[in-house]
Coordinates of N, CA and C and ligand atoms in Angstrom, one line a residue:
X147 N -106.1 135.3 -229.8 CA -105.3 134.7 -228.8 C -105.3 133.2 -228.9
X148 N -104.1 132.6 -228.7 CA -104.1 131.1 -228.9 C -104.8 130.5 -227.7
X149 N -105.2 129.2 -228.0 CA -105.9 128.5 -227.0 C -105.1 128.3 -225.7
X150 N -103.7 128.1 -225.9 CA -102.8 127.9 -224.8 C -102.8 129.2 -223.9
X151 N -102.7 130.3 -224.6 CA -102.7 131.6 -223.9 C -104.0 131.8 -223.0
X152 N -105.1 131.5 -223.7 CA -106.4 131.6 -223.0 C -106.4 130.7 -221.8
X153 N -105.9 129.5 -222.0 CA -106.0 128.5 -220.9 C -105.1 129.0 -219.7
X154 N -103.9 129.6 -220.1 CA -103.0 130.1 -219.1 C -103.6 131.3 -218.3
X155 N -104.2 132.2 -219.1 CA -104.8 133.4 -218.5 C -106.0 132.9 -217.5
X156 N -106.7 131.9 -218.1 CA -107.8 131.4 -217.3 C -107.4 130.9 -215.9
X157 N -106.2 130.3 -215.9 CA -105.8 129.7 -214.6 C -105.1 130.7 -213.7
X158 N -104.5 131.8 -214.4 CA -103.8 132.7 -213.5 C -104.8 133.8 -212.9
X159 N -105.8 134.2 -213.8 CA -106.7 135.2 -213.3 C -107.3 135.0 -211.9
X160 N -107.8 133.8 -211.7 CA -108.4 133.6 -210.4 C -107.4 133.7 -209.2
X161 N -106.1 133.3 -209.5 CA -105.1 133.4 -208.5 C -104.8 134.8 -208.2
X162 N -104.7 135.6 -209.3 CA -104.5 137.1 -209.1 C -105.6 137.7 -208.3
X163 N -106.8 137.3 -208.7 CA -108.0 137.9 -208.1 C -108.1 137.6 -206.6
X164 N -107.8 136.3 -206.3 CA -107.9 135.9 -204.9 C -106.8 136.6 -204.1
X165 N -105.7 136.8 -204.7 CA -104.6 137.5 -204.1 C -105.0 138.9 -203.8
X166 N -105.7 139.6 -204.7 CA -106.1 140.9 -204.5 C -107.2 141.0 -203.4
X167 N -108.1 140.0 -203.4 CA -109.1 140.0 -202.4 C -108.5 139.9 -201.0
X168 N -107.5 138.9 -200.9 CA -106.9 138.7 -199.7 C -106.2 139.9 -199.2
X169 N -105.6 140.6 -200.1 CA -104.8 141.8 -199.8 C -105.8 142.9 -199.1
X170 N -107.0 142.8 -199.5 CA -108.0 143.8 -198.9 C -108.3 143.5 -197.4
X171 N -108.2 142.2 -197.1 CA -108.6 141.9 -195.7 C -107.4 141.7 -194.8
X172 N -106.3 141.1 -195.3 CA -105.2 140.9 -194.5 C -104.0 141.7 -195.0
X173 N -103.5 142.6 -194.2 CA -102.4 143.4 -194.6 C -101.3 143.3 -193.5
X174 N -100.2 143.9 -193.9 CA -99.1 143.9 -192.9 C -99.4 144.9 -191.8
X175 N -100.0 144.5 -190.7 CA -100.3 145.4 -189.7 C -99.9 145.0 -188.3
X176 N -99.5 143.7 -188.1 CA -98.9 143.4 -186.8 C -97.6 144.2 -186.8
X177 N -97.2 144.6 -185.6 CA -96.0 145.5 -185.5 C -94.7 144.8 -185.8
X178 N -94.7 143.5 -185.9 CA -93.4 142.8 -186.3 C -93.4 142.5 -187.8
X179 N -94.3 143.1 -188.5 CA -94.3 143.0 -189.9 C -95.1 141.8 -190.5
X180 N -95.7 141.0 -189.6 CA -96.5 139.9 -190.0 C -97.8 140.3 -190.6
X181 N -98.4 139.4 -191.4 CA -99.7 139.7 -192.0 C -100.7 139.6 -190.8
X182 N -101.6 140.6 -190.7 CA -102.7 140.5 -189.7 C -104.0 141.0 -190.3
X183 N -105.1 140.5 -189.7 CA -106.4 140.9 -190.1 C -106.8 142.1 -189.2
X184 N -106.0 142.5 -188.3 CA -106.3 143.6 -187.4 C -106.0 144.9 -188.1
X185 N -106.9 145.9 -188.1 CA -106.6 147.2 -188.6 C -107.0 148.2 -187.6
X186 N -106.3 149.4 -187.5 CA -106.5 150.3 -186.4 C -106.7 151.7 -186.9
X187 N -107.4 152.5 -186.1 CA -107.5 153.9 -186.4 C -106.2 154.5 -185.8
X188 N -106.0 155.8 -186.1 CA -104.7 156.5 -185.7 C -104.6 156.4 -184.1
X189 N -105.7 156.4 -183.4 CA -105.6 156.4 -181.9 C -105.8 155.0 -181.4
X190 N -105.3 153.9 -182.1 CA -105.3 152.6 -181.6 C -106.6 151.9 -181.4
X191 N -107.7 152.4 -182.0 CA -108.9 151.7 -181.9 C -108.9 150.7 -183.0
X192 N -109.6 149.5 -182.7 CA -109.6 148.4 -183.7 C -110.8 148.7 -184.6
X193 N -110.5 148.7 -185.9 CA -111.6 148.8 -186.9 C -112.4 147.5 -186.8
X194 N -113.7 147.6 -186.8 CA -114.5 146.4 -186.8 C -114.0 145.4 -187.9
X195 N -113.6 144.2 -187.5 CA -113.1 143.3 -188.6 C -114.2 143.0 -189.6
X196 N -113.8 142.9 -190.9 CA -114.8 142.6 -191.9 C -114.7 141.1 -192.3
X197 N -115.8 140.6 -192.7 CA -115.9 139.2 -193.3 C -115.5 138.1 -192.3
X198 N -115.6 138.4 -191.0 CA -115.1 137.4 -190.0 C -116.0 136.2 -190.0
X199 N -117.2 136.3 -190.5 CA -118.0 135.1 -190.6 C -117.5 134.1 -191.6
X200 N -116.5 134.5 -192.4 CA -115.9 133.6 -193.4 C -114.6 133.1 -192.8
X201 N -114.2 133.4 -191.6 CA -113.0 132.9 -190.9 C -113.4 131.5 -190.4
X202 N -112.5 131.0 -189.5 CA -112.7 129.6 -189.0 C -113.5 129.7 -187.7
X203 N -114.7 129.0 -187.7 CA -115.6 129.1 -186.6 C -115.1 128.1 -185.5
X204 N -114.8 128.6 -184.3 CA -114.2 127.6 -183.3 C -115.2 127.2 -182.2
X205 N -116.3 128.0 -182.0 CA -117.2 127.5 -180.9 C -118.3 128.5 -180.7
X206 N -119.3 128.0 -179.9 CA -120.5 128.8 -179.6 C -121.0 128.6 -178.2
X207 N -120.3 129.1 -177.2 CA -120.8 129.0 -175.8 C -122.1 129.8 -175.7
X208 N -122.9 129.4 -174.7 CA -124.2 130.2 -174.6 C -124.4 130.5 -173.1
X209 N -124.5 131.8 -172.7 CA -124.9 132.1 -171.3 C -126.2 132.8 -171.4
X210 N -127.3 132.0 -171.4 CA -128.6 132.6 -171.6 C -129.1 133.5 -170.4
X211 N -129.8 134.5 -170.8 CA -130.3 135.4 -169.7 C -131.0 134.7 -168.6
X212 N -131.8 133.7 -169.0 CA -132.7 133.1 -167.9 C -131.9 132.2 -166.9
X213 N -130.6 131.9 -167.2 CA -129.8 131.2 -166.2 C -128.9 132.1 -165.5
X214 N -129.0 133.4 -165.8 CA -128.0 134.4 -165.3 C -128.7 135.7 -164.8
X215 N -129.8 135.5 -164.1 CA -130.6 136.6 -163.5 C -130.8 137.7 -164.5
X216 N -130.9 137.3 -165.8 CA -131.3 138.3 -166.8 C -130.1 139.1 -167.3
X217 N -128.9 139.0 -166.7 CA -127.8 139.9 -167.1 C -126.5 139.2 -167.1
X218 N -126.3 138.2 -168.0 CA -124.9 137.7 -168.2 C -124.0 138.8 -168.7
X219 N -122.7 138.6 -168.5 CA -121.7 139.6 -169.0 C -121.8 139.8 -170.5
X220 N -122.0 138.7 -171.2 CA -122.1 138.7 -172.7 C -123.3 137.9 -173.1
X221 N -124.5 138.5 -173.2 CA -125.6 137.8 -173.7 C -125.5 137.4 -175.1
X222 N -125.9 136.3 -175.6 CA -126.3 135.1 -174.9 C -125.5 134.0 -175.6
X223 N -125.7 133.7 -177.0 CA -124.7 132.9 -177.7 C -123.5 133.7 -178.0
X224 N -122.3 133.0 -177.9 CA -121.1 133.6 -178.3 C -120.5 132.9 -179.5
X225 N -120.6 133.4 -180.6 CA -120.1 132.7 -181.8 C -118.6 133.2 -182.0
X226 N -117.7 132.3 -182.0 CA -116.3 132.7 -181.9 C -115.5 132.3 -183.2
X227 N -114.8 133.2 -183.8 CA -114.0 133.0 -185.0 C -112.6 133.4 -184.9
X228 N -111.7 132.6 -185.5 CA -110.3 133.0 -185.6 C -109.9 133.3 -187.0
X229 N -109.0 134.3 -187.3 CA -108.7 134.6 -188.7 C -107.9 133.4 -189.3
X230 N -108.0 133.3 -190.6 CA -107.5 132.0 -191.3 C -106.0 131.9 -191.2
X231 N -105.2 133.0 -191.2 CA -103.8 132.9 -191.2 C -103.4 132.4 -189.8
X232 N -104.1 132.8 -188.8 CA -103.7 132.4 -187.4 C -104.2 131.0 -187.1
X233 N -105.2 130.6 -187.8 CA -105.7 129.2 -187.7 C -104.6 128.3 -188.3
X234 N -104.1 128.7 -189.5 CA -103.1 127.9 -190.2 C -101.8 127.7 -189.3
X235 N -101.5 128.8 -188.6 CA -100.3 128.8 -187.7 C -100.6 127.9 -186.5
X236 N -101.8 128.0 -186.0 CA -102.2 127.2 -184.8 C -102.1 125.7 -185.2
X237 N -102.5 125.3 -186.4 CA -102.5 123.9 -186.8 C -101.0 123.5 -186.9
X238 N -100.1 124.4 -187.3 CA -98.7 124.0 -187.5 C -98.0 124.0 -186.2
X239 N -98.3 125.0 -185.3 CA -97.4 125.1 -184.1 C -98.1 124.9 -182.8
X240 N -99.5 125.0 -182.8 CA -100.2 125.0 -181.5 C -100.1 126.2 -180.7
X241 N -99.7 127.3 -181.4 CA -99.6 128.6 -180.7 C -100.4 129.7 -181.4
X242 N -100.8 130.7 -180.6 CA -101.4 131.9 -181.2 C -100.3 132.9 -181.6
X243 N -100.3 133.1 -182.9 CA -99.2 133.9 -183.4 C -99.4 135.4 -183.2
X244 N -98.3 136.2 -183.4 CA -98.5 137.7 -183.4 C -99.5 138.1 -184.5
X245 N -100.4 138.9 -184.2 CA -101.4 139.3 -185.2 C -102.7 138.5 -185.1
X246 N -102.8 137.5 -184.2 CA -104.0 136.7 -184.1 C -105.2 137.6 -183.8
X247 N -106.3 137.5 -184.5 CA -107.5 138.2 -184.2 C -108.6 137.1 -183.9
X248 N -109.3 137.3 -182.8 CA -110.4 136.4 -182.4 C -111.6 137.3 -182.2
X249 N -112.7 137.0 -182.9 CA -113.9 137.8 -182.8 C -115.0 136.9 -182.1
X250 N -115.7 137.5 -181.2 CA -116.8 136.9 -180.5 C -118.0 137.7 -180.9
X251 N -118.9 137.0 -181.6 CA -120.2 137.7 -182.1 C -121.3 137.2 -181.2
X252 N -122.1 138.1 -180.7 CA -123.1 137.8 -179.7 C -124.5 137.7 -180.5
X253 N -125.2 136.6 -180.1 CA -126.5 136.4 -180.8 C -127.5 136.1 -179.6
X254 N -128.7 136.8 -179.7 CA -129.7 136.6 -178.7 C -130.3 135.2 -178.8
X255 N -130.9 134.7 -177.7 CA -131.7 133.5 -177.7 C -133.1 134.0 -178.3
X256 N -133.5 133.4 -179.4 CA -134.8 133.8 -180.0 C -135.9 133.0 -179.5
X257 N -135.6 131.8 -179.1 CA -136.7 130.9 -178.7 C -136.2 129.8 -177.8
X258 N -137.0 129.2 -177.0 CA -136.5 128.1 -176.1 C -137.3 126.8 -176.5
X259 N -137.9 126.8 -177.6 CA -138.5 125.6 -178.1 C -138.5 125.6 -179.6
X260 N -138.2 124.4 -180.2 CA -138.2 124.3 -181.6 C -138.7 122.9 -182.0
X261 N -138.9 122.7 -183.2 CA -139.4 121.3 -183.6 C -138.5 120.2 -183.2
X262 N -137.2 120.5 -182.9 CA -136.3 119.5 -182.5 C -136.3 119.3 -181.0
X263 N -136.9 120.2 -180.2 CA -137.0 120.0 -178.8 C -136.9 121.3 -178.0
X264 N -136.8 121.2 -176.7 CA -136.6 122.4 -175.9 C -135.1 122.7 -175.9
X265 N -134.8 124.0 -175.8 CA -133.4 124.3 -175.9 C -133.2 125.8 -176.0
X266 N -132.1 126.2 -176.5 CA -131.8 127.6 -176.8 C -131.5 127.8 -178.3
X267 N -132.3 128.6 -178.9 CA -132.2 128.7 -180.4 C -131.9 130.2 -180.7
X268 N -130.9 130.4 -181.6 CA -130.4 131.7 -182.0 C -131.5 132.6 -182.5
X269 N -131.5 133.9 -182.1 CA -132.4 134.9 -182.6 C -131.6 135.9 -183.4
X270 N -131.3 137.1 -182.9 CA -130.7 138.2 -183.7 C -129.2 138.5 -183.2
X271 N -128.4 139.0 -184.1 CA -127.1 139.5 -183.8 C -127.3 140.7 -182.8
X272 N -126.4 140.7 -181.8 CA -126.6 141.9 -180.9 C -125.3 142.5 -180.3
X273 N -124.1 142.0 -180.8 CA -122.9 142.7 -180.3 C -121.7 141.9 -180.8
X274 N -120.5 142.6 -180.7 CA -119.2 141.9 -180.9 C -118.2 142.3 -179.9
X275 N -117.2 141.5 -179.7 CA -116.0 141.8 -178.9 C -114.9 141.1 -179.6
X276 N -113.6 141.6 -179.3 CA -112.5 141.0 -180.1 C -111.3 141.0 -179.2
X277 N -110.3 140.1 -179.5 CA -109.0 140.1 -178.9 C -108.0 140.0 -180.0
X278 N -106.9 140.8 -179.8 CA -105.8 140.8 -180.8 C -104.5 140.6 -180.0
X279 N -103.6 139.7 -180.5 CA -102.3 139.5 -179.9 C -101.2 140.2 -180.7
X280 N -100.4 141.0 -180.1 CA -99.3 141.7 -180.8 C -98.2 142.1 -179.8
X281 N -97.0 141.4 -179.9 CA -96.0 141.6 -178.9 C -95.4 143.0 -178.9
X282 N -95.5 143.7 -180.0 CA -95.0 145.1 -179.9 C -96.0 146.1 -179.6
X283 N -97.1 146.1 -180.4 CA -98.2 147.1 -180.2 C -98.8 147.0 -178.8
X284 N -98.9 145.7 -178.3 CA -99.5 145.5 -177.0 C -98.5 144.9 -176.0
X285 N -97.3 145.5 -176.1 CA -96.2 145.0 -175.3 C -96.5 145.0 -173.8
X286 N -97.3 146.0 -173.4 CA -97.6 146.2 -171.9 C -98.8 145.4 -171.5
X287 N -99.5 144.7 -172.4 CA -100.7 143.9 -172.0 C -100.4 142.5 -171.6
X288 N -101.1 141.9 -170.7 CA -100.8 140.5 -170.3 C -100.8 139.6 -171.5
X289 N -99.7 138.9 -171.7 CA -99.4 137.9 -172.8 C -99.6 138.6 -174.1
X290 N -99.5 140.0 -174.1 CA -99.6 140.8 -175.4 C -101.0 140.7 -176.1
X291 N -102.0 140.4 -175.3 CA -103.4 140.4 -175.9 C -104.1 141.7 -175.5
X292 N -104.6 142.4 -176.5 CA -105.5 143.5 -176.2 C -107.0 143.1 -176.4
X293 N -107.8 143.5 -175.5 CA -109.2 143.2 -175.5 C -110.0 144.4 -176.0
X294 N -110.9 144.2 -177.0 CA -111.6 145.4 -177.5 C -113.1 145.2 -177.3
X295 N -113.7 146.3 -176.8 CA -115.2 146.3 -176.6 C -115.7 147.2 -177.7
X296 N -116.9 146.9 -178.2 CA -117.6 147.7 -179.2 C -118.9 148.2 -178.6
X297 N -119.1 149.6 -178.6 CA -120.2 150.2 -177.9 C -121.5 149.7 -178.3
X298 N -121.7 149.3 -179.6 CA -122.9 148.7 -180.0 C -122.6 147.7 -181.1
X299 N -123.7 147.0 -181.6 CA -123.4 146.1 -182.7 C -123.0 146.8 -184.0
X300 N -123.5 148.1 -184.1 CA -123.2 148.8 -185.3 C -121.8 149.6 -185.2
X301 N -121.3 149.7 -184.0 CA -120.0 150.5 -183.9 C -119.0 150.1 -184.9
X302 N -118.3 151.1 -185.4 CA -117.3 150.8 -186.5 C -115.9 150.5 -185.8
X303 N -115.7 151.1 -184.6 CA -114.4 150.9 -184.0 C -114.6 150.4 -182.6
X304 N -113.6 149.6 -182.1 CA -113.6 149.1 -180.7 C -112.5 149.7 -179.9
X305 N -112.8 149.9 -178.6 CA -111.8 150.5 -177.7 C -111.1 149.4 -176.9
X306 N -109.9 149.7 -176.6 CA -109.1 148.8 -175.7 C -109.7 148.9 -174.3
X307 N -110.0 147.7 -173.7 CA -110.6 147.7 -172.3 C -109.5 147.5 -171.3
X308 N -109.9 148.0 -170.1 CA -108.9 148.0 -168.9 C -108.7 146.5 -168.6
X309 N -107.5 146.2 -168.0 CA -107.2 144.8 -167.7 C -108.2 144.2 -166.7
X310 N -108.7 145.0 -165.8 CA -109.6 144.5 -164.8 C -111.0 144.1 -165.4
X311 N -111.3 144.8 -166.5 CA -112.6 144.5 -167.1 C -112.6 143.2 -167.9
X312 N -111.4 142.8 -168.4 CA -111.4 141.6 -169.3 C -110.3 140.7 -169.0
X313 N -109.0 141.2 -169.2 CA -107.9 140.2 -169.3 C -107.7 139.5 -167.9
X314 N -108.0 140.1 -166.8 CA -107.7 139.5 -165.5 C -108.5 138.2 -165.4
X315 N -109.7 138.1 -165.8 CA -110.5 136.9 -165.8 C -109.9 135.9 -166.7
X316 N -109.6 136.3 -168.0 CA -109.0 135.4 -168.9 C -107.7 134.8 -168.4
X317 N -106.9 135.7 -167.8 CA -105.6 135.2 -167.4 C -105.7 134.2 -166.3
X318 N -106.7 134.4 -165.4 CA -106.9 133.5 -164.2 C -107.5 132.2 -164.6
X319 N -108.3 132.2 -165.7 CA -109.2 131.0 -165.9 C -109.0 130.3 -167.3
X320 N -108.5 131.0 -168.3 CA -108.4 130.4 -169.6 C -107.3 129.4 -169.7
X321 N -107.6 128.3 -170.4 CA -106.6 127.1 -170.4 C -105.3 127.5 -171.1
X322 N -105.3 128.3 -172.1 CA -104.1 128.4 -172.9 C -103.9 129.8 -173.5
X323 N -102.9 130.5 -173.0 CA -102.5 131.8 -173.6 C -103.7 132.7 -173.6
X324 N -104.5 132.8 -172.5 CA -105.6 133.7 -172.4 C -106.9 133.3 -173.2
X325 N -106.8 132.2 -173.9 CA -107.9 131.8 -174.7 C -108.5 130.6 -174.0
X326 N -109.9 130.5 -173.9 CA -110.6 129.5 -173.3 C -110.6 128.2 -174.1
X327 N -109.5 127.6 -174.4 CA -109.4 126.5 -175.3 C -110.2 125.3 -174.7
X328 N -110.5 125.3 -173.4 CA -111.3 124.2 -172.8 C -112.7 124.2 -173.4
X329 N -113.1 125.3 -174.0 CA -114.5 125.3 -174.5 C -114.5 125.3 -176.1
X330 N -113.3 125.0 -176.7 CA -113.3 125.0 -178.1 C -112.7 123.7 -178.6
X331 N -113.5 122.6 -178.8 CA -113.0 121.4 -179.3 C -112.4 121.5 -180.7
X332 N -112.8 122.5 -181.4 CA -112.2 122.7 -182.8 C -110.7 123.1 -182.6
X333 N -110.4 124.0 -181.7 CA -109.0 124.3 -181.5 C -108.2 123.1 -181.0
X334 N -108.8 122.4 -180.0 CA -108.0 121.3 -179.4 C -107.8 120.2 -180.5
X335 N -108.8 120.0 -181.4 CA -108.6 119.0 -182.4 C -107.6 119.4 -183.5
X336 N -107.5 120.8 -183.7 CA -106.6 121.3 -184.7 C -105.2 121.4 -184.3
X337 N -104.9 121.2 -183.0 CA -103.6 121.4 -182.5 C -102.7 120.2 -182.9
X338 N -101.5 120.5 -183.3 CA -100.6 119.4 -183.7 C -100.2 118.5 -182.5
X339 N -100.0 117.3 -182.7 CA -99.6 116.3 -181.7 C -100.6 116.2 -180.5
X340 N -101.9 116.4 -180.8 CA -102.9 116.4 -179.7 C -103.0 115.0 -179.1
Ligands
HEC553 C1 -115.4 136.9 -165.5 C2 -114.6 136.4 -166.6 C3 -114.6 137.1 -167.9 C4 -114.5 138.4 -168.2 C5 -114.4 139.6 -167.2 C6 -114.4 138.6 -169.6 N1 -114.4 137.4 -170.2 FE1 -114.2 137.0 -172.2 N2 -114.6 135.1 -171.9 C7 -114.8 134.5 -170.7 C8 -115.1 133.1 -170.9 C9 -115.4 132.0 -169.8 C10 -115.1 132.8 -172.3 C11 -115.3 131.5 -173.0 C12 -116.7 131.0 -172.8 C13 -117.8 132.0 -173.2 O1 -117.8 132.6 -174.3 O2 -118.7 132.3 -172.3 C14 -114.7 134.1 -172.9 C15 -114.5 134.3 -174.2 C16 -114.1 135.5 -174.8 C17 -113.7 135.6 -176.2 C18 -113.5 134.5 -177.2 C19 -112.0 133.9 -177.0 C20 -111.8 133.1 -175.7 O3 -110.8 133.4 -175.0 O4 -112.6 132.2 -175.4 C21 -113.4 136.9 -176.4 C22 -113.0 137.6 -177.7 C23 -113.7 137.6 -175.2 N3 -114.0 136.7 -174.2 C24 -113.5 139.0 -175.0 C25 -113.7 139.6 -173.8 C26 -113.7 141.1 -173.6 C27 -113.5 142.1 -174.7 C28 -113.9 141.3 -172.2 C29 -114.0 142.6 -171.5 C30 -115.0 143.6 -172.0 C31 -114.1 140.0 -171.6 N4 -113.9 139.0 -172.5 C32 -114.3 139.8 -170.2 C33 -114.7 135.1 -169.5 C34 -114.5 136.4 -169.2

């Protein structure tokens, strides 16, 4: 093989490979034909998103047990990620596109003192929740967002939650399109024309 051919192959192979990898995680699954990271079972349950820790990390609110009578709705750290295609769209338009997936991963408080001082320090993973926007699949949901709860941290699929359990609070209190952008400086900073 000539050197030129080798060099060409060398530069194309990684592109092909990354294309194939991307195809495994993002496929055409939003109902309007857009690429989405959301995948569903036949009965509309959301398959637990994969590799979300490699998405864009937008924030980490914490509702510690000790400030919430031992039982906050979502204990304790909430590590929140948005899929990369929807992040790119947000940076361009300042909107959450059809197919947006937002995952909130819960992590316990492991300790309240560290060499850096007193505070709240992450312990173990203990749950996930997710939101997906889709104007056709979730046409009947407020602002077309479906909220998914996962029965346990290990659960493979998440169930759509009733509006009164989730979306009503988001609709009443979230700053922008059901998302609490007031708590995500990363989203605010990434918005065009901010
Ligand atoms: C009483 C109000 C309330 C209810 C009910 C509620 N949430 Fe939230 N949710 C919040 C707030 C406030 C935040 C942002 C700060 C935080 O994480 O504590 C949030 C954040 C989220 C996020 C990250 C994206 C965002 O909008 O900030 C997801 C995903 C989420 N909630 C899913 C759910 C699901 C699923 C349910 C129902 C099982 C639910 N929420 C019920 C108040 C609520």
